[in-house]
Amino acid sequence: GAGVSQSPSNKVTEKGKDVELRCDPISGHTALYWYRQSLGQGLEFLIYFQGNSAPDKSGLPSDRFSAERTGGSVSTLTIQRTQQEDSAVYLCASSFTGTGSYEQYFGPGTRLTVT
Amino acid sequence: SQQGEEDPQALSIQEGENATMNCSYKTSINNLQWYRQNSGRGLVHLILIRSNEREKHSGRLRVTLDTSKKSSSLLITASRAADTASYFCATDMDSNYQLIWGAGTKLIIKP
């Protein structure tokens, strides 16, 4: 079956512009996660959705970052007024439920470059 | 905060040899997972071991968990060039949905 998809795969934007990243999780997965990964580093948790609600937004680095999920499916991560330090790969993952008992399935990521 | 920390940071071995990577964590967990990340296939789940398990096998992978030492090891036997990747451990904390990730071990298999 279809895996997690993300779009765009690459995004180059100028500092100060807004960007929107999209994630299509595996059908039927109620949990959705956004992570950020800088070069050679591990994953930095950004936000977790259970259904359409986001019980934990604690990982969002600043108020320039926001995310929503509609219909319990597609999610978008929006970064306003991008800064160079926002450059990273943004990974989306979905899971059957929101517990650590289930593996997370990852999308290919969106590589964001802020110039 | 970083819960899982992998060791070594980088490992280079000859094809056919065994590779061992370690992960240490700080708080009690329910489960520990290992993932692999390479440029071709992205981040992929390898194996999950529960806190009441001590050892688990999957093909050429063997994972051990020592909750008294708060550590886990991943052994890859008879390594292949395709095993070249970064390997991450991820732990959940008690009653928590969030996985906490280490910085990973970069494994290079030399032909």
mmCIF file of C-alpha atoms in Angstrom:
data_model
loop_
_atom_site.group_PDB
_atom_site.id
_atom_site.type_symbol
_atom_site.label_atom_id
_atom_site.label_comp_id
_atom_site.label_asym_id
_atom_site.label_seq_id
_atom_site.Cartn_x
_atom_site.Cartn_y
_atom_site.Cartn_z
ATOM 1 C CA GLY A 1 0.000 0.000 0.000
ATOM 2 C CA ALA A 2 0.939 3.652 -0.199
ATOM 3 C CA GLY A 3 3.389 4.968 2.337
ATOM 4 C CA VAL A 4 3.740 8.412 3.828
ATOM 5 C CA SER A 5 4.204 11.077 1.197
ATOM 6 C CA GLN A 6 5.521 14.584 1.572
ATOM 7 C CA SER A 7 5.628 17.533 -0.731
ATOM 8 C CA PRO A 8 7.552 19.311 -1.971
ATOM 9 C CA SER A 9 10.667 17.154 -1.826
ATOM 10 C CA ASN A 10 12.866 20.238 -2.045
ATOM 11 C CA LYS A 11 12.115 23.855 -1.321
ATOM 12 C CA VAL A 12 14.438 26.811 -1.705
ATOM 13 C CA THR A 13 13.082 30.052 -0.364
ATOM 14 C CA GLU A 14 14.316 33.512 0.440
ATOM 15 C CA LYS A 15 14.672 34.652 4.001
ATOM 16 C CA GLY A 16 11.474 36.241 5.222
ATOM 17 C CA LYS A 17 9.133 34.296 2.967
ATOM 18 C CA ASP A 18 6.505 31.857 4.240
ATOM 19 C CA VAL A 19 6.584 28.166 3.322
ATOM 20 C CA GLU A 20 4.054 25.384 3.598
ATOM 21 C CA LEU A 21 5.038 21.746 3.819
ATOM 22 C CA ARG A 22 2.548 18.953 3.282
ATOM 23 C CA CYS A 23 2.288 15.434 4.657
ATOM 24 C CA ASP A 24 -0.029 12.642 3.558
ATOM 25 C CA PRO A 25 0.035 9.895 6.200
ATOM 26 C CA ILE A 26 -0.802 6.240 5.761
ATOM 27 C CA SER A 27 -4.558 5.761 5.620
ATOM 28 C CA GLY A 28 -5.967 4.746 8.979
ATOM 29 C CA HIS A 29 -3.032 5.999 11.036
ATOM 30 C CA THR A 30 -4.385 8.240 13.758
ATOM 31 C CA ALA A 31 -1.058 9.582 14.966
ATOM 32 C CA LEU A 32 1.046 11.999 12.931
ATOM 33 C CA TYR A 33 4.393 13.511 13.845
ATOM 34 C CA TRP A 34 6.549 16.273 12.442
ATOM 35 C CA TYR A 35 10.304 16.231 13.007
ATOM 36 C CA ARG A 36 13.220 18.351 11.915
ATOM 37 C CA GLN A 37 16.630 16.933 11.117
ATOM 38 C CA SER A 38 19.716 19.033 10.605
ATOM 39 C CA LEU A 39 22.681 17.640 8.699
ATOM 40 C CA GLY A 40 24.298 14.738 10.533
ATOM 41 C CA GLN A 41 21.987 15.056 13.510
ATOM 42 C CA GLY A 42 19.188 13.083 15.052
ATOM 43 C CA LEU A 43 15.527 13.940 14.869
ATOM 44 C CA GLU A 44 14.112 16.944 16.670
ATOM 45 C CA PHE A 45 10.455 16.523 17.611
ATOM 46 C CA LEU A 46 8.230 19.384 16.507
ATOM 47 C CA ILE A 47 4.573 18.424 16.966
ATOM 48 C CA TYR A 48 2.283 15.438 17.434
ATOM 49 C CA PHE A 49 -1.277 15.017 16.195
ATOM 50 C CA GLN A 50 -3.775 12.500 17.461
ATOM 51 C CA GLY A 51 -6.585 12.708 14.959
ATOM 52 C CA ASN A 52 -7.052 16.399 14.212
ATOM 53 C CA SER A 53 -5.940 17.672 17.587
ATOM 54 C CA ALA A 54 -2.390 18.479 18.587
ATOM 55 C CA PRO A 55 -1.967 17.632 22.253
ATOM 56 C CA ASP A 56 1.708 18.448 22.135
ATOM 57 C CA LYS A 57 3.100 21.447 20.308
ATOM 58 C CA SER A 58 6.004 21.814 22.678
ATOM 59 C CA GLY A 59 8.622 21.092 20.052
ATOM 60 C CA LEU A 60 7.740 23.958 17.766
ATOM 61 C CA PRO A 61 10.831 26.226 17.876
ATOM 62 C CA SER A 62 8.994 29.541 17.743
ATOM 63 C CA ASP A 63 5.630 31.112 17.039
ATOM 64 C CA ARG A 64 6.632 31.326 13.382
ATOM 65 C CA PHE A 65 5.924 27.607 13.178
ATOM 66 C CA SER A 66 2.396 26.248 13.046
ATOM 67 C CA ALA A 67 0.757 23.046 11.911
ATOM 68 C CA GLU A 68 -2.687 21.733 11.290
ATOM 69 C CA ARG A 69 -4.286 18.464 10.368
ATOM 70 C CA THR A 70 -7.659 18.162 8.726
ATOM 71 C CA GLY A 71 -9.985 15.205 8.392
ATOM 72 C CA GLY A 72 -7.630 13.129 10.477
ATOM 73 C CA SER A 73 -5.430 12.825 7.436
ATOM 74 C CA VAL A 74 -3.354 15.439 5.607
ATOM 75 C CA SER A 75 -1.205 17.761 7.662
ATOM 76 C CA THR A 76 0.542 20.991 6.756
ATOM 77 C CA LEU A 77 3.463 22.585 8.553
ATOM 78 C CA THR A 78 3.756 26.306 7.955
ATOM 79 C CA ILE A 79 6.842 28.364 8.652
ATOM 80 C CA GLN A 80 6.328 32.108 8.514
ATOM 81 C CA ARG A 81 9.059 34.661 7.896
ATOM 82 C CA THR A 82 11.648 31.941 7.317
ATOM 83 C CA GLN A 83 15.135 32.357 8.727
ATOM 84 C CA GLN A 84 18.365 30.704 7.631
ATOM 85 C CA GLU A 85 18.402 28.560 10.779
ATOM 86 C CA ASP A 86 15.157 26.979 9.571
ATOM 87 C CA SER A 87 17.138 25.188 6.843
ATOM 88 C CA ALA A 88 16.839 21.461 7.505
ATOM 89 C CA VAL A 89 15.034 18.343 6.379
ATOM 90 C CA TYR A 90 11.479 18.211 7.692
ATOM 91 C CA LEU A 91 10.219 14.690 8.204
ATOM 92 C CA CYS A 92 6.675 13.546 8.726
ATOM 93 C CA ALA A 93 5.770 10.202 10.245
ATOM 94 C CA SER A 94 2.541 8.413 10.965
ATOM 95 C CA SER A 95 1.712 5.605 13.308
ATOM 96 C CA PHE A 96 -1.251 3.353 13.969
ATOM 97 C CA THR A 97 -1.746 4.964 17.357
ATOM 98 C CA GLY A 98 0.077 7.560 19.359
ATOM 99 C CA THR A 99 2.085 5.348 21.639
ATOM 100 C CA GLY A 100 5.633 4.184 21.534
ATOM 101 C CA SER A 101 4.401 0.631 21.104
ATOM 102 C CA TYR A 102 4.024 1.059 17.388
ATOM 103 C CA GLU A 103 6.589 1.827 14.758
ATOM 104 C CA GLN A 104 6.524 5.116 12.986
ATOM 105 C CA TYR A 105 6.428 5.196 9.211
ATOM 106 C CA PHE A 106 8.358 8.067 7.725
ATOM 107 C CA GLY A 107 7.946 10.054 4.577
ATOM 108 C CA PRO A 108 10.934 10.949 2.374
ATOM 109 C CA GLY A 109 11.131 14.417 3.866
ATOM 110 C CA THR A 110 11.182 17.967 2.551
ATOM 111 C CA ARG A 111 14.607 19.557 2.292
ATOM 112 C CA LEU A 112 14.174 23.250 3.069
ATOM 113 C CA THR A 113 16.898 25.715 2.172
ATOM 114 C CA VAL A 114 16.509 29.321 3.230
ATOM 115 C CA THR A 115 18.826 31.677 1.358
ATOM 116 C CA SER B 1 16.434 16.585 25.630
ATOM 117 C CA GLN B 2 18.288 13.617 24.224
ATOM 118 C CA GLN B 3 17.108 10.341 25.685
ATOM 119 C CA GLY B 4 18.937 7.861 23.518
ATOM 120 C CA GLU B 5 22.599 8.242 22.786
ATOM 121 C CA GLU B 6 24.275 5.947 20.310
ATOM 122 C CA ASP B 7 27.825 4.779 20.507
ATOM 123 C CA PRO B 8 30.043 4.870 18.519
ATOM 124 C CA GLN B 9 29.231 7.948 16.480
ATOM 125 C CA ALA B 10 30.834 6.323 13.436
ATOM 126 C CA LEU B 11 31.900 2.807 12.553
ATOM 127 C CA SER B 12 33.710 1.535 9.487
ATOM 128 C CA ILE B 13 34.117 -2.216 8.901
ATOM 129 C CA GLN B 14 34.821 -4.653 6.103
ATOM 130 C CA GLU B 15 31.977 -6.367 4.308
ATOM 131 C CA GLY B 16 31.211 -9.690 5.970
ATOM 132 C CA GLU B 17 32.214 -8.546 9.455
ATOM 133 C CA ASN B 18 29.758 -8.000 12.274
ATOM 134 C CA ALA B 19 28.790 -4.499 13.392
ATOM 135 C CA THR B 20 27.711 -3.633 16.912
ATOM 136 C CA MET B 21 26.128 -0.340 17.943
ATOM 137 C CA ASN B 22 25.043 0.680 21.403
ATOM 138 C CA CYS B 23 22.355 2.954 22.748
ATOM 139 C CA SER B 24 22.074 4.338 26.254
ATOM 140 C CA TYR B 25 19.095 6.122 27.709
ATOM 141 C CA LYS B 26 18.267 7.939 30.899
ATOM 142 C CA THR B 27 14.729 7.267 32.073
ATOM 143 C CA SER B 28 12.528 4.196 32.281
ATOM 144 C CA ILE B 29 10.947 3.118 29.039
ATOM 145 C CA ASN B 30 8.172 0.935 27.695
ATOM 146 C CA ASN B 31 9.795 0.238 24.353
ATOM 147 C CA LEU B 32 12.977 0.872 22.432
ATOM 148 C CA GLN B 33 13.115 0.980 18.665
ATOM 149 C CA TRP B 34 15.944 0.913 16.160
ATOM 150 C CA TYR B 35 15.715 2.691 12.815
ATOM 151 C CA ARG B 36 17.987 2.898 9.787
ATOM 152 C CA GLN B 37 18.387 5.917 7.547
ATOM 153 C CA ASN B 38 20.083 5.942 4.182
ATOM 154 C CA SER B 39 19.770 8.182 1.181
ATOM 155 C CA GLY B 40 17.945 5.581 -0.853
ATOM 156 C CA ARG B 41 15.137 4.533 1.446
ATOM 157 C CA GLY B 42 14.912 7.273 4.030
ATOM 158 C CA LEU B 43 14.180 6.414 7.647
ATOM 159 C CA VAL B 44 12.954 2.862 8.140
ATOM 160 C CA HIS B 45 11.941 0.959 11.239
ATOM 161 C CA LEU B 46 14.097 -2.111 11.953
ATOM 162 C CA ILE B 47 12.981 -3.633 15.214
ATOM 163 C CA LEU B 48 11.097 -2.860 18.423
ATOM 164 C CA ILE B 49 11.982 -4.417 21.761
ATOM 165 C CA ARG B 50 9.734 -4.091 24.789
ATOM 166 C CA SER B 51 10.982 -3.399 28.266
ATOM 167 C CA ASN B 52 10.153 -6.931 29.410
ATOM 168 C CA GLU B 53 12.186 -8.476 26.597
ATOM 169 C CA ARG B 54 15.926 -9.063 26.735
ATOM 170 C CA GLU B 55 16.736 -10.102 23.202
ATOM 171 C CA LYS B 56 15.085 -10.046 19.827
ATOM 172 C CA HIS B 57 16.116 -11.244 16.373
ATOM 173 C CA SER B 58 15.107 -10.239 12.879
ATOM 174 C CA GLY B 59 17.082 -11.767 10.028
ATOM 175 C CA ARG B 60 20.693 -10.638 10.452
ATOM 176 C CA LEU B 61 19.735 -8.230 13.235
ATOM 177 C CA ARG B 62 20.006 -8.996 16.913
ATOM 178 C CA VAL B 63 18.916 -6.493 19.529
ATOM 179 C CA THR B 64 19.492 -6.779 23.245
ATOM 180 C CA LEU B 65 18.042 -4.674 26.023
ATOM 181 C CA ASP B 66 19.416 -4.315 29.537
ATOM 182 C CA THR B 67 16.992 -2.203 31.538
ATOM 183 C CA SER B 68 19.197 -2.305 34.626
ATOM 184 C CA LYS B 69 21.959 -0.576 32.686
ATOM 185 C CA LYS B 70 19.519 1.439 30.561
ATOM 186 C CA SER B 71 21.233 0.302 27.404
ATOM 187 C CA SER B 72 20.567 -1.566 24.186
ATOM 188 C CA SER B 73 22.781 -2.968 21.468
ATOM 189 C CA LEU B 74 22.153 -3.647 17.805
ATOM 190 C CA LEU B 75 24.243 -6.337 16.160
ATOM 191 C CA ILE B 76 24.296 -6.724 12.396
ATOM 192 C CA THR B 77 25.890 -9.985 11.359
ATOM 193 C CA ALA B 78 27.627 -10.687 8.039
ATOM 194 C CA SER B 79 27.450 -7.048 6.999
ATOM 195 C CA ARG B 80 26.766 -6.049 3.407
ATOM 196 C CA ALA B 81 27.421 -2.869 1.456
ATOM 197 C CA ALA B 82 23.682 -2.165 1.589
ATOM 198 C CA ASP B 83 23.905 -1.908 5.385
ATOM 199 C CA THR B 84 25.790 1.368 4.983
ATOM 200 C CA ALA B 85 23.518 3.859 6.724
ATOM 201 C CA SER B 86 22.955 5.774 9.929
ATOM 202 C CA TYR B 87 21.321 3.823 12.730
ATOM 203 C CA PHE B 88 19.171 5.481 15.384
ATOM 204 C CA CYS B 89 17.662 4.252 18.589
ATOM 205 C CA ALA B 90 14.426 5.800 19.763
ATOM 206 C CA THR B 91 12.855 5.388 23.155
ATOM 207 C CA ASP B 92 9.474 6.220 24.547
ATOM 208 C CA MET B 93 9.183 7.418 28.089
ATOM 209 C CA ASP B 94 6.708 5.863 30.454
ATOM 210 C CA SER B 95 3.138 6.652 29.374
ATOM 211 C CA ASN B 96 4.289 8.934 26.599
ATOM 212 C CA TYR B 97 3.577 8.928 22.884
ATOM 213 C CA GLN B 98 6.722 10.715 21.971
ATOM 214 C CA LEU B 99 9.842 8.949 20.735
ATOM 215 C CA ILE B 100 13.111 10.492 21.818
ATOM 216 C CA TRP B 101 15.912 10.024 19.315
ATOM 217 C CA GLY B 102 19.661 9.792 19.609
ATOM 218 C CA ALA B 103 22.087 11.389 17.177
ATOM 219 C CA GLY B 104 22.781 8.045 15.500
ATOM 220 C CA THR B 105 25.709 5.832 14.544
ATOM 221 C CA LYS B 106 27.025 6.227 11.035
ATOM 222 C CA LEU B 107 27.977 2.776 9.708
ATOM 223 C CA ILE B 108 30.146 2.367 6.627
ATOM 224 C CA ILE B 109 30.659 -1.066 5.105
ATOM 225 C CA LYS B 110 33.779 -1.262 2.977
ATOM 226 C CA PRO B 111 33.723 -3.712 0.042
#
